[in-house]
Coordinates of N, CA and C in Angstrom, one line a residue:
M1460 N 62.6 -86.6 70.8 CA 61.7 -87.8 71.2 C 61.3 -87.7 72.7
A1461 N 60.1 -87.9 73.0 CA 59.6 -87.7 74.4 C 59.0 -89.1 74.8
I1462 N 59.4 -89.5 76.0 CA 58.9 -90.8 76.6 C 58.5 -90.5 78.0
D1463 N 57.2 -90.9 78.3 CA 56.7 -90.8 79.6 C 56.3 -92.1 80.2
G1464 N 56.1 -92.2 81.5 CA 55.7 -93.5 82.0 C 55.8 -93.5 83.5
P1465 N 55.1 -94.4 84.2 CA 55.1 -94.5 85.6 C 56.4 -95.2 86.2
S1466 N 56.6 -95.2 87.5 CA 57.7 -95.8 88.1 C 57.8 -97.3 87.7
G1467 N 59.0 -97.8 87.4 CA 59.1 -99.2 87.1 C 58.7 -99.6 85.7
S1468 N 58.4 -98.7 84.9 CA 58.0 -99.0 83.5 C 59.2 -99.3 82.6
G1469 N 60.4 -98.9 83.1 CA 61.6 -99.1 82.4 C 62.0 -98.0 81.5
K1470 N 61.3 -96.8 81.7 CA 61.5 -95.7 80.8 C 63.0 -95.2 80.8
S1471 N 63.6 -95.2 81.9 CA 65.0 -94.6 81.9 C 66.0 -95.5 81.2
S1472 N 66.0 -96.8 81.5 CA 66.9 -97.7 80.8 C 66.6 -97.9 79.3
V1473 N 65.3 -97.9 79.0 CA 64.9 -98.0 77.6 C 65.2 -96.7 76.8
S1474 N 65.0 -95.6 77.5 CA 65.3 -94.3 76.8 C 66.8 -94.2 76.5
K1475 N 67.6 -94.6 77.5 CA 69.0 -94.5 77.2 C 69.5 -95.4 76.1
A1476 N 68.9 -96.6 76.0 CA 69.2 -97.5 75.0 C 68.8 -97.0 73.6
V1477 N 67.6 -96.4 73.6 CA 67.1 -95.9 72.3 C 67.9 -94.7 71.9
A1478 N 68.3 -93.8 72.8 CA 69.1 -92.7 72.5 C 70.5 -93.1 71.9
A1479 N 71.1 -94.1 72.5 CA 72.3 -94.7 72.1 C 72.2 -95.3 70.7
R1480 N 71.2 -96.0 70.4 CA 71.0 -96.6 69.1 C 70.8 -95.6 68.0
L1481 N 70.2 -94.5 68.4 CA 69.9 -93.5 67.4 C 70.9 -92.3 67.3
G1482 N 71.9 -92.4 68.2 CA 72.9 -91.3 68.2 C 72.4 -90.0 68.7
L1483 N 71.4 -90.1 69.7 CA 70.8 -88.9 70.2 C 71.3 -88.6 71.6
A1484 N 71.1 -87.4 72.1 CA 71.4 -87.1 73.5 C 70.3 -87.7 74.4
Y1485 N 70.5 -87.7 75.7 CA 69.5 -88.3 76.6 C 69.3 -87.4 77.8
L1486 N 68.0 -87.1 78.1 CA 67.8 -86.3 79.3 C 66.8 -87.0 80.3
D1487 N 67.3 -87.2 81.5 CA 66.5 -87.8 82.5 C 65.9 -86.7 83.4
T1488 N 64.7 -86.3 83.1 CA 64.1 -85.2 83.8 C 63.8 -85.6 85.2
G1489 N 63.5 -86.9 85.5 CA 63.3 -87.3 86.9 C 64.6 -87.0 87.7
A1490 N 65.7 -87.2 87.1 CA 67.0 -86.9 87.9 C 67.1 -85.4 88.2
M1491 N 66.5 -84.6 87.4 CA 66.5 -83.1 87.6 C 65.7 -82.8 88.9
Y1492 N 64.5 -83.5 89.0 CA 63.7 -83.3 90.2 C 64.4 -83.8 91.5
R1493 N 65.1 -84.9 91.3 CA 65.9 -85.5 92.4 C 67.1 -84.5 92.8
A1494 N 67.7 -84.0 91.8 CA 68.8 -83.0 92.1 C 68.2 -81.8 92.8
A1495 N 67.1 -81.3 92.4 CA 66.4 -80.2 93.0 C 66.1 -80.5 94.5
T1496 N 65.7 -81.8 94.7 CA 65.4 -82.2 96.1 C 66.7 -82.1 96.9
V1497 N 67.8 -82.7 96.4 CA 69.1 -82.6 97.1 C 69.4 -81.1 97.5
W1498 N 69.3 -80.3 96.4 CA 69.7 -78.9 96.6 C 68.8 -78.2 97.7
S1499 N 67.5 -78.5 97.6 CA 66.5 -77.9 98.5 C 66.8 -78.4 100.0
M1500 N 67.1 -79.7 100.1 CA 67.4 -80.2 101.4 C 68.6 -79.5 102.0
E1501 N 69.5 -79.1 101.2 CA 70.8 -78.5 101.7 C 70.6 -77.0 101.9
T1502 N 69.7 -76.3 101.2 CA 69.6 -74.9 101.2 C 68.3 -74.3 101.6
A1503 N 67.3 -75.1 101.9 CA 66.0 -74.5 102.2 C 65.2 -75.4 103.1
D1504 N 64.1 -75.0 103.6 CA 63.2 -75.8 104.4 C 62.2 -76.4 103.5
L1505 N 62.2 -77.8 103.4 CA 61.3 -78.5 102.5 C 59.9 -78.2 102.7
D1506 N 59.5 -77.8 103.8 CA 58.1 -77.5 104.1 C 57.7 -76.0 103.7
D1507 N 58.7 -75.3 103.3 CA 58.4 -73.9 102.8 C 58.5 -73.8 101.3
A1508 N 57.3 -73.9 100.7 CA 57.2 -74.1 99.2 C 57.9 -72.9 98.5
A1509 N 57.7 -71.7 99.0 CA 58.3 -70.5 98.4 C 59.8 -70.6 98.5
A1510 N 60.3 -71.0 99.6 CA 61.8 -71.1 99.8 C 62.4 -72.1 98.9
V1511 N 61.7 -73.2 98.7 CA 62.1 -74.3 97.9 C 62.2 -73.8 96.4
A1512 N 61.1 -73.1 96.0 CA 61.1 -72.6 94.6 C 62.2 -71.6 94.4
T1513 N 62.5 -70.8 95.4 CA 63.6 -69.8 95.2 C 64.9 -70.5 95.1
A1514 N 65.1 -71.6 95.9 CA 66.4 -72.3 95.9 C 66.6 -73.0 94.6
V1515 N 65.5 -73.6 94.0 CA 65.6 -74.3 92.7 C 65.9 -73.3 91.6
R1516 N 65.4 -72.1 91.6 CA 65.7 -71.1 90.6 C 67.1 -70.7 90.6
A1517 N 67.8 -70.9 91.7 CA 69.2 -70.5 91.8 C 70.1 -71.8 91.7
M1518 N 69.6 -72.9 91.5 CA 70.3 -74.2 91.6 C 71.3 -74.3 90.5
P1519 N 72.6 -74.5 90.8 CA 73.7 -74.7 89.8 C 73.7 -76.1 89.3
L1520 N 72.8 -76.5 88.4 CA 72.7 -77.9 87.9 C 73.3 -78.0 86.5
V1521 N 74.0 -79.1 86.3 CA 74.5 -79.4 85.0 C 74.1 -80.9 84.7
M1522 N 73.3 -81.1 83.7 CA 72.9 -82.5 83.3 C 73.8 -83.0 82.2
G1523 N 74.4 -84.2 82.4 CA 75.1 -84.9 81.4 C 74.1 -85.5 80.4
L1524 N 74.4 -85.4 79.1 CA 73.5 -85.8 78.1 C 73.9 -87.1 77.3
D1525 N 75.0 -87.7 77.7 CA 75.5 -88.9 77.0 C 74.7 -90.1 77.6
P1526 N 74.0 -90.8 76.7 CA 73.2 -91.9 77.2 C 74.0 -93.0 77.9
A1527 N 75.3 -93.1 77.5 CA 76.2 -94.1 78.1 C 76.6 -93.7 79.5
A1528 N 76.6 -92.5 79.8 CA 77.0 -92.0 81.1 C 76.4 -90.6 81.4
P1529 N 75.1 -90.5 81.7 CA 74.5 -89.2 81.7 C 75.1 -88.3 82.8
G1530 N 75.2 -88.7 84.0 CA 75.8 -87.8 85.0 C 74.9 -86.7 85.4
V1531 N 75.0 -86.3 86.7 CA 74.3 -85.1 87.3 C 75.3 -84.4 88.2
E1532 N 75.5 -83.1 87.9 CA 76.4 -82.3 88.7 C 75.6 -81.2 89.3
L1533 N 75.9 -81.0 90.6 CA 75.2 -80.0 91.4 C 76.3 -79.1 92.1
D1534 N 76.4 -77.9 91.7 CA 77.4 -77.0 92.2 C 78.8 -77.6 92.1
G1535 N 79.0 -78.3 90.9 CA 80.3 -78.9 90.6 C 80.5 -80.2 91.2
R1536 N 79.6 -80.8 92.0 CA 79.7 -82.1 92.6 C 78.9 -83.1 91.8
D1537 N 79.5 -84.3 91.7 CA 78.8 -85.4 91.1 C 77.8 -86.0 92.1
V1538 N 76.5 -85.8 91.8 CA 75.4 -86.3 92.7 C 74.6 -87.4 92.2
A1539 N 75.2 -88.1 91.2 CA 74.4 -89.2 90.5 C 74.0 -90.3 91.5
V1540 N 74.9 -90.6 92.5 CA 74.6 -91.6 93.5 C 73.7 -91.0 94.6
T1541 N 74.0 -89.8 95.0 CA 73.2 -89.1 96.1 C 71.7 -89.0 95.7
I1542 N 71.4 -88.7 94.5 CA 70.0 -88.5 94.1 C 69.2 -89.8 94.2
R1543 N 69.8 -90.9 94.3 CA 69.1 -92.2 94.3 C 69.0 -92.7 95.7
T1544 N 69.4 -92.0 96.7 CA 69.3 -92.5 98.1 C 67.9 -92.5 98.6
T1545 N 67.6 -93.3 99.7 CA 66.3 -93.4 100.2 C 65.8 -92.1 100.7
E1546 N 66.7 -91.3 101.3 CA 66.2 -90.0 101.9 C 65.7 -89.1 100.8
V1547 N 66.4 -89.1 99.6 CA 65.9 -88.3 98.5 C 64.6 -88.8 97.9
T1548 N 64.6 -90.1 97.8 CA 63.4 -90.7 97.3 C 62.2 -90.4 98.1
T1549 N 62.4 -90.4 99.4 CA 61.3 -90.1 100.4 C 60.8 -88.7 100.2
N1550 N 61.7 -87.8 99.9 CA 61.4 -86.3 99.9 C 61.1 -85.8 98.5
V1551 N 61.4 -86.5 97.5 CA 61.3 -85.9 96.1 C 59.9 -85.4 95.8
S1552 N 58.9 -86.1 96.2 CA 57.5 -85.7 95.9 C 57.2 -84.3 96.5
K1553 N 57.8 -83.9 97.6 CA 57.5 -82.6 98.2 C 58.0 -81.5 97.2
V1554 N 59.1 -81.8 96.6 CA 59.7 -80.8 95.6 C 59.0 -80.9 94.3
A1555 N 58.8 -82.1 93.8 CA 58.2 -82.3 92.5 C 56.7 -81.9 92.4
S1556 N 56.0 -81.8 93.5 CA 54.6 -81.4 93.5 C 54.5 -79.8 93.6
N1557 N 55.6 -79.2 93.8 CA 55.7 -77.7 93.9 C 55.5 -77.1 92.5
L1558 N 54.4 -76.4 92.2 CA 54.2 -76.0 90.9 C 55.2 -74.9 90.4
D1559 N 55.7 -74.1 91.3 CA 56.8 -73.2 90.9 C 58.1 -73.9 90.5
V1560 N 58.4 -75.0 91.2 CA 59.5 -75.8 90.9 C 59.3 -76.4 89.6
R1561 N 58.2 -77.0 89.3 CA 57.9 -77.6 88.1 C 58.0 -76.6 86.9
A1562 N 57.5 -75.4 87.1 CA 57.7 -74.4 86.0 C 59.1 -74.1 85.7
E1563 N 60.0 -74.0 86.7 CA 61.4 -73.7 86.5 C 62.1 -74.9 85.8
L1564 N 61.8 -76.1 86.3 CA 62.5 -77.3 85.7 C 62.0 -77.5 84.3
K1565 N 60.7 -77.2 84.0 CA 60.2 -77.4 82.7 C 60.9 -76.4 81.7
R1566 N 61.2 -75.2 82.2 CA 61.9 -74.2 81.5 C 63.3 -74.7 81.1
L1567 N 64.0 -75.2 82.1 CA 65.3 -75.8 81.9 C 65.3 -77.0 80.9
Q1568 N 64.3 -77.8 81.0 CA 64.2 -79.0 80.2 C 63.9 -78.5 78.7
R1569 N 63.1 -77.6 78.5 CA 62.8 -77.1 77.2 C 64.1 -76.5 76.6
A1570 N 64.8 -75.8 77.4 CA 66.1 -75.2 76.9 C 67.1 -76.2 76.4
I1571 N 67.2 -77.3 77.2 CA 68.1 -78.4 76.8 C 67.6 -79.1 75.5
I1572 N 66.3 -79.3 75.4 CA 65.8 -80.0 74.3 C 66.0 -79.1 73.0
D1573 N 65.7 -77.8 73.1 CA 66.0 -76.9 72.0 C 67.4 -76.8 71.6
Q1574 N 68.3 -76.8 72.6 CA 69.7 -76.8 72.4 C 70.2 -78.0 71.6
E1575 N 69.7 -79.2 71.9 CA 70.2 -80.4 71.3 C 69.6 -80.6 69.9
S1576 N 68.7 -79.7 69.5 CA 68.1 -79.8 68.2 C 68.7 -78.6 67.3
S1577 N 69.7 -78.0 67.8 CA 70.3 -76.8 67.1 C 71.8 -77.0 67.0
A1578 N 72.4 -75.9 66.4 CA 73.8 -75.9 66.2 C 74.5 -75.8 67.5
R1579 N 73.8 -75.4 68.6 CA 74.4 -75.3 69.9 C 74.5 -76.6 70.7
A1580 N 74.2 -77.7 70.0 CA 74.1 -79.0 70.7 C 75.4 -79.3 71.4
V1581 N 75.3 -79.8 72.6 CA 76.4 -80.2 73.4 C 76.9 -81.6 73.1
F1582 N 75.9 -82.5 72.8 CA 76.2 -83.9 72.6 C 75.9 -84.4 71.2
S1583 N 74.7 -84.1 70.8 CA 74.1 -84.8 69.6 C 74.5 -84.3 68.3
G1584 N 75.2 -83.1 68.2 CA 75.5 -82.5 67.0 C 74.3 -82.0 66.3
G1585 N 73.2 -81.7 67.0 CA 72.0 -81.2 66.5 C 71.0 -82.2 66.0
R1586 N 71.3 -83.5 66.2 CA 70.4 -84.6 65.8 C 69.2 -84.7 66.7
G1587 N 69.3 -84.2 67.9 CA 68.1 -84.3 68.8 C 68.4 -85.0 70.1
I1588 N 67.3 -85.3 70.8 CA 67.4 -85.8 72.2 C 66.2 -86.7 72.5
V1589 N 66.5 -87.7 73.4 CA 65.4 -88.4 74.0 C 65.2 -87.9 75.4
A1590 N 64.1 -87.3 75.6 CA 63.8 -86.8 77.0 C 62.7 -87.7 77.6
E1591 N 63.0 -88.1 78.8 CA 62.0 -89.0 79.5 C 61.6 -88.5 80.8
G1592 N 60.3 -88.8 81.2 CA 59.9 -88.3 82.5 C 58.4 -88.6 82.7
R1593 N 57.7 -87.6 83.3 CA 56.3 -87.8 83.6 C 55.3 -87.0 82.7
D1594 N 55.7 -85.8 82.3 CA 54.8 -85.0 81.4 C 55.6 -84.4 80.2
I1595 N 56.5 -85.2 79.7 CA 57.3 -84.7 78.6 C 56.5 -84.7 77.3
T1596 N 55.6 -85.7 77.1 CA 54.9 -85.8 75.9 C 53.7 -84.8 75.8
T1597 N 53.3 -84.3 76.9 CA 52.1 -83.4 77.0 C 52.4 -82.0 77.3
V1598 N 53.4 -81.7 78.1 CA 53.7 -80.4 78.6 C 55.0 -79.8 78.2
V1599 N 56.1 -80.6 78.4 CA 57.4 -80.1 78.1 C 57.7 -80.1 76.6
A1600 N 57.4 -81.2 75.9 CA 57.7 -81.3 74.5 C 56.5 -82.0 73.7
P1601 N 55.4 -81.3 73.8 CA 54.2 -81.8 73.1 C 54.3 -81.9 71.5
D1602 N 55.4 -81.1 71.0 CA 55.6 -81.1 69.6 C 56.7 -82.0 69.2
A1603 N 57.2 -82.9 70.0 CA 58.3 -83.8 69.7 C 57.9 -84.7 68.5
D1604 N 58.9 -85.0 67.7 CA 58.6 -85.8 66.5 C 58.0 -87.2 66.8
V1605 N 58.5 -87.7 67.9 CA 57.9 -89.0 68.4 C 57.6 -88.9 69.9
R1606 N 56.4 -89.3 70.2 CA 56.0 -89.3 71.6 C 55.5 -90.7 72.0
V1607 N 56.0 -91.2 73.2 CA 55.6 -92.5 73.6 C 55.3 -92.6 75.1
L1608 N 54.2 -93.3 75.4 CA 53.9 -93.6 76.8 C 54.3 -95.0 77.0
L1609 N 55.4 -95.2 77.8 CA 55.8 -96.6 78.1 C 55.2 -97.0 79.4
T1610 N 54.4 -98.0 79.4 CA 53.7 -98.5 80.6 C 53.9 -100.0 80.8
A1611 N 53.4 -100.4 82.0 CA 53.5 -101.9 82.3 C 52.5 -102.1 83.4
S1612 N 52.1 -103.3 83.7 CA 51.2 -103.6 84.8 C 51.9 -103.3 86.1
E1613 N 51.0 -103.1 87.1 CA 51.6 -102.8 88.4 C 52.5 -103.9 88.9
E1614 N 52.1 -105.2 88.7 CA 52.9 -106.3 89.1 C 54.3 -106.3 88.4
A1615 N 54.3 -106.0 87.1 CA 55.6 -106.0 86.4 C 56.4 -104.8 86.9
R1616 N 55.8 -103.7 87.2 CA 56.6 -102.5 87.6 C 57.2 -102.7 89.0
L1617 N 56.4 -103.3 89.9 CA 56.9 -103.6 91.2 C 58.0 -104.6 91.2
R1618 N 57.9 -105.6 90.4 CA 58.9 -106.7 90.2 C 60.3 -106.0 89.7
R1619 N 60.2 -105.2 88.7 CA 61.4 -104.6 88.2 C 62.1 -103.7 89.2
R1620 N 61.3 -102.8 89.8 CA 61.9 -101.9 90.8 C 62.4 -102.6 92.0
S1621 N 61.8 -103.8 92.4 CA 62.3 -104.6 93.5 C 63.7 -105.2 93.1
L1622 N 63.8 -105.7 91.9 CA 65.1 -106.2 91.4 C 66.1 -105.1 91.4
E1623 N 65.8 -103.9 91.0 CA 66.7 -102.8 90.9 C 67.2 -102.4 92.3
V1624 N 66.3 -102.3 93.2 CA 66.6 -101.7 94.5 C 67.1 -102.8 95.5
H1625 N 66.5 -104.0 95.5 CA 66.8 -105.0 96.5 C 67.5 -106.2 95.9
G1626 N 67.6 -106.3 94.6 CA 68.3 -107.4 93.9 C 67.5 -108.7 94.0
A1627 N 66.2 -108.6 94.3 CA 65.4 -109.8 94.4 C 63.9 -109.4 94.1
A1628 N 63.1 -110.3 93.7 CA 61.7 -110.0 93.4 C 60.8 -111.0 94.1
D1629 N 61.2 -111.5 95.3 CA 60.3 -112.3 96.0 C 59.3 -111.4 96.7
A1630 N 58.3 -112.1 97.4 CA 57.2 -111.3 98.0 C 57.7 -110.3 99.0
T1631 N 58.7 -110.6 99.8 CA 59.2 -109.7 100.8 C 59.8 -108.4 100.1
A1632 N 60.6 -108.7 99.1 CA 61.3 -107.6 98.4 C 60.2 -106.7 97.7
V1633 N 59.3 -107.3 97.1 CA 58.2 -106.6 96.4 C 57.4 -105.7 97.3
D1634 N 57.1 -106.3 98.5 CA 56.3 -105.5 99.5 C 57.1 -104.3 100.0
A1635 N 58.4 -104.5 100.1 CA 59.3 -103.4 100.6 C 59.4 -102.3 99.6
T1636 N 59.1 -102.6 98.3 CA 59.2 -101.6 97.3 C 57.9 -101.0 97.0
R1637 N 56.8 -101.6 97.3 CA 55.4 -101.2 96.9 C 55.1 -99.8 97.3
D1638 N 55.3 -99.4 98.5 CA 55.0 -98.0 99.0 C 55.8 -97.0 98.2
Q1639 N 57.1 -97.2 98.0 CA 57.9 -96.3 97.3 C 57.4 -96.0 95.9
V1640 N 57.1 -97.1 95.2 CA 56.7 -97.0 93.8 C 55.3 -96.4 93.7
L1641 N 54.3 -96.9 94.4 CA 52.9 -96.5 94.2 C 52.7 -95.2 94.8
R1642 N 53.3 -94.9 95.9 CA 53.1 -93.6 96.6 C 53.6 -92.5 95.7
R1643 N 54.8 -92.7 95.1 CA 55.4 -91.7 94.2 C 54.5 -91.4 93.0
D1644 N 54.0 -92.5 92.4 CA 53.1 -92.3 91.3 C 51.8 -91.6 91.7
Q1645 N 51.3 -91.9 92.9 CA 50.0 -91.2 93.4 C 50.3 -89.7 93.6
D1646 N 51.5 -89.4 94.2 CA 51.8 -88.0 94.5 C 52.0 -87.2 93.2
D1647 N 52.7 -87.8 92.3 CA 53.0 -87.1 91.0 C 51.7 -87.0 90.1
A1648 N 50.8 -88.0 90.3 CA 49.6 -87.9 89.5 C 48.7 -86.7 89.9
K1649 N 49.0 -86.1 91.0 CA 48.2 -84.9 91.4 C 48.6 -83.7 90.5
V1650 N 49.8 -83.7 89.9 CA 50.2 -82.5 89.2 C 50.5 -82.8 87.7
T1651 N 50.5 -84.1 87.4 CA 50.7 -84.4 86.0 C 50.1 -85.8 85.6
Q1652 N 49.8 -86.0 84.3 CA 49.1 -87.2 83.9 C 50.1 -88.0 83.1
F1653 N 50.3 -89.3 83.5 CA 51.3 -90.1 82.9 C 50.8 -91.6 82.8
H1654 N 49.5 -91.8 83.1 CA 49.0 -93.2 83.1 C 48.3 -93.5 81.8
V1655 N 47.8 -92.4 81.1 CA 47.0 -92.6 79.9 C 47.6 -91.7 78.8
A1656 N 47.8 -92.3 77.6 CA 48.4 -91.6 76.5 C 47.5 -90.5 76.0
A1657 N 48.0 -89.3 75.8 CA 47.3 -88.2 75.2 C 47.2 -88.5 73.7
D1658 N 46.3 -87.7 73.0 CA 46.2 -87.9 71.6 C 47.5 -87.7 70.9
G1659 N 47.8 -88.6 70.0 CA 49.0 -88.6 69.2 C 50.2 -89.2 69.9
V1660 N 50.0 -89.7 71.1 CA 51.1 -90.4 71.8 C 50.9 -91.9 71.7
A1661 N 51.9 -92.6 71.2 CA 51.9 -94.1 71.1 C 52.1 -94.7 72.4
T1662 N 51.4 -95.8 72.7 CA 51.5 -96.5 73.9 C 52.3 -97.8 73.7
V1663 N 53.3 -98.1 74.5 CA 54.1 -99.3 74.4 C 53.9 -100.0 75.8
D1664 N 53.3 -101.1 75.8 CA 53.1 -101.8 77.1 C 54.2 -102.9 77.2
S1665 N 55.0 -102.8 78.2 CA 56.2 -103.7 78.3 C 55.9 -104.8 79.3
S1666 N 54.7 -105.0 79.8 CA 54.4 -105.9 80.8 C 55.0 -107.3 80.5
D1667 N 54.8 -107.7 79.2 CA 55.2 -109.1 78.8 C 56.4 -109.1 77.9
L1668 N 57.2 -108.0 77.9 CA 58.3 -107.8 77.1 C 59.6 -107.8 77.9
D1669 N 60.7 -108.4 77.4 CA 62.0 -108.2 78.1 C 62.6 -106.9 77.7
F1670 N 63.7 -106.6 78.2 CA 64.3 -105.3 77.9 C 64.5 -105.0 76.4
E1671 N 65.2 -106.0 75.7 CA 65.5 -105.8 74.3 C 64.2 -105.7 73.5
Q1672 N 63.2 -106.5 73.8 CA 61.9 -106.4 73.1 C 61.3 -105.0 73.3
T1673 N 61.4 -104.5 74.5 CA 60.8 -103.2 74.7 C 61.6 -102.1 73.9
V1674 N 62.9 -102.1 73.9 CA 63.7 -101.2 73.1 C 63.2 -101.3 71.6
D1675 N 63.1 -102.5 71.1 CA 62.7 -102.7 69.7 C 61.3 -102.2 69.5
A1676 N 60.4 -102.3 70.4 CA 59.1 -101.8 70.3 C 59.1 -100.3 70.2
V1677 N 59.9 -99.6 71.0 CA 60.0 -98.2 70.9 C 60.6 -97.8 69.6
L1678 N 61.7 -98.5 69.2 CA 62.3 -98.1 67.9 C 61.4 -98.3 66.7
A1679 N 60.4 -99.3 66.9 CA 59.4 -99.5 65.8 C 58.5 -98.3 65.7
V1680 N 58.2 -97.7 66.9 CA 57.4 -96.5 66.8 C 58.1 -95.4 66.1
V1681 N 59.4 -95.3 66.4 CA 60.2 -94.2 65.7 C 60.2 -94.5 64.2
A1682 N 60.4 -95.7 63.8 CA 60.5 -96.0 62.4 C 59.1 -95.7 61.7
Q1683 N 58.1 -96.0 62.4 CA 56.7 -95.8 61.9 C 56.5 -94.3 61.7
A1684 N 57.0 -93.5 62.7 CA 56.8 -92.0 62.6 C 57.6 -91.5 61.5
E1685 N 58.9 -92.0 61.3 CA 59.7 -91.5 60.2 C 59.1 -91.9 58.8
S1686 N 58.5 -93.0 58.8 CA 57.9 -93.5 57.5 C 56.7 -92.6 57.2
A1687 N 55.9 -92.2 58.2 CA 54.8 -91.4 58.0 C 55.2 -90.0 57.5
T1688 N 56.3 -89.5 58.1 CA 56.8 -88.2 57.7 C 57.3 -88.1 56.3
S1689 N 58.0 -89.2 55.9 CA 58.5 -89.3 54.5 C 57.5 -89.3 53.5
R1690 N 56.3 -89.9 53.9 CA 55.2 -90.0 52.9 C 54.4 -88.7 52.8
A1691 N 54.5 -87.9 53.9 CA 53.7 -86.7 53.9 C 54.2 -85.6 52.9

């Protein structure tokens, strides 16, 4: 299953919940780009695109696939907290917009997705995986059984990210979050499309839905796809 969406749409928390409900593995591809940013900050010059790509190709990354506790390990270190720091958030677009980096991480993502759908599965027993990010439905896993674009209004996305980062959603907190959310989306939109659903991708707009309602809406898409497959 592939889920895409802009910042603050709720795709990470919803994807984890959907994976847990369905007994599937979970892959946060955005965390992979953040881990690549940490590694590049430590081992390369972020302004040297070729050096960053070389560093990422050698990156010793292990992604946890349990939706209850995904985890991110870099060279044997738990970097789940480090990848969410302001410094990493500020620099991640430099790495994520590097086309050679994107090619390498897409290769790794496809390998994980294929693994979890086979007898080699690390977590799911071969049942499959929910992979979420920016271009999963169109580039990484365009042949996924279920593809969803999870979106929300700009106001809703800013409010959610403000609550997540600042613990408040008043005007001051939202303004403090605005640049981080919108700039990241603008930067990423230069190399991938995640605002408009491609053909065959179901759109779930969570603007007026709470968390459980959003999870239920995505599960309804899954049920609809399974029903269509059984009738075919």
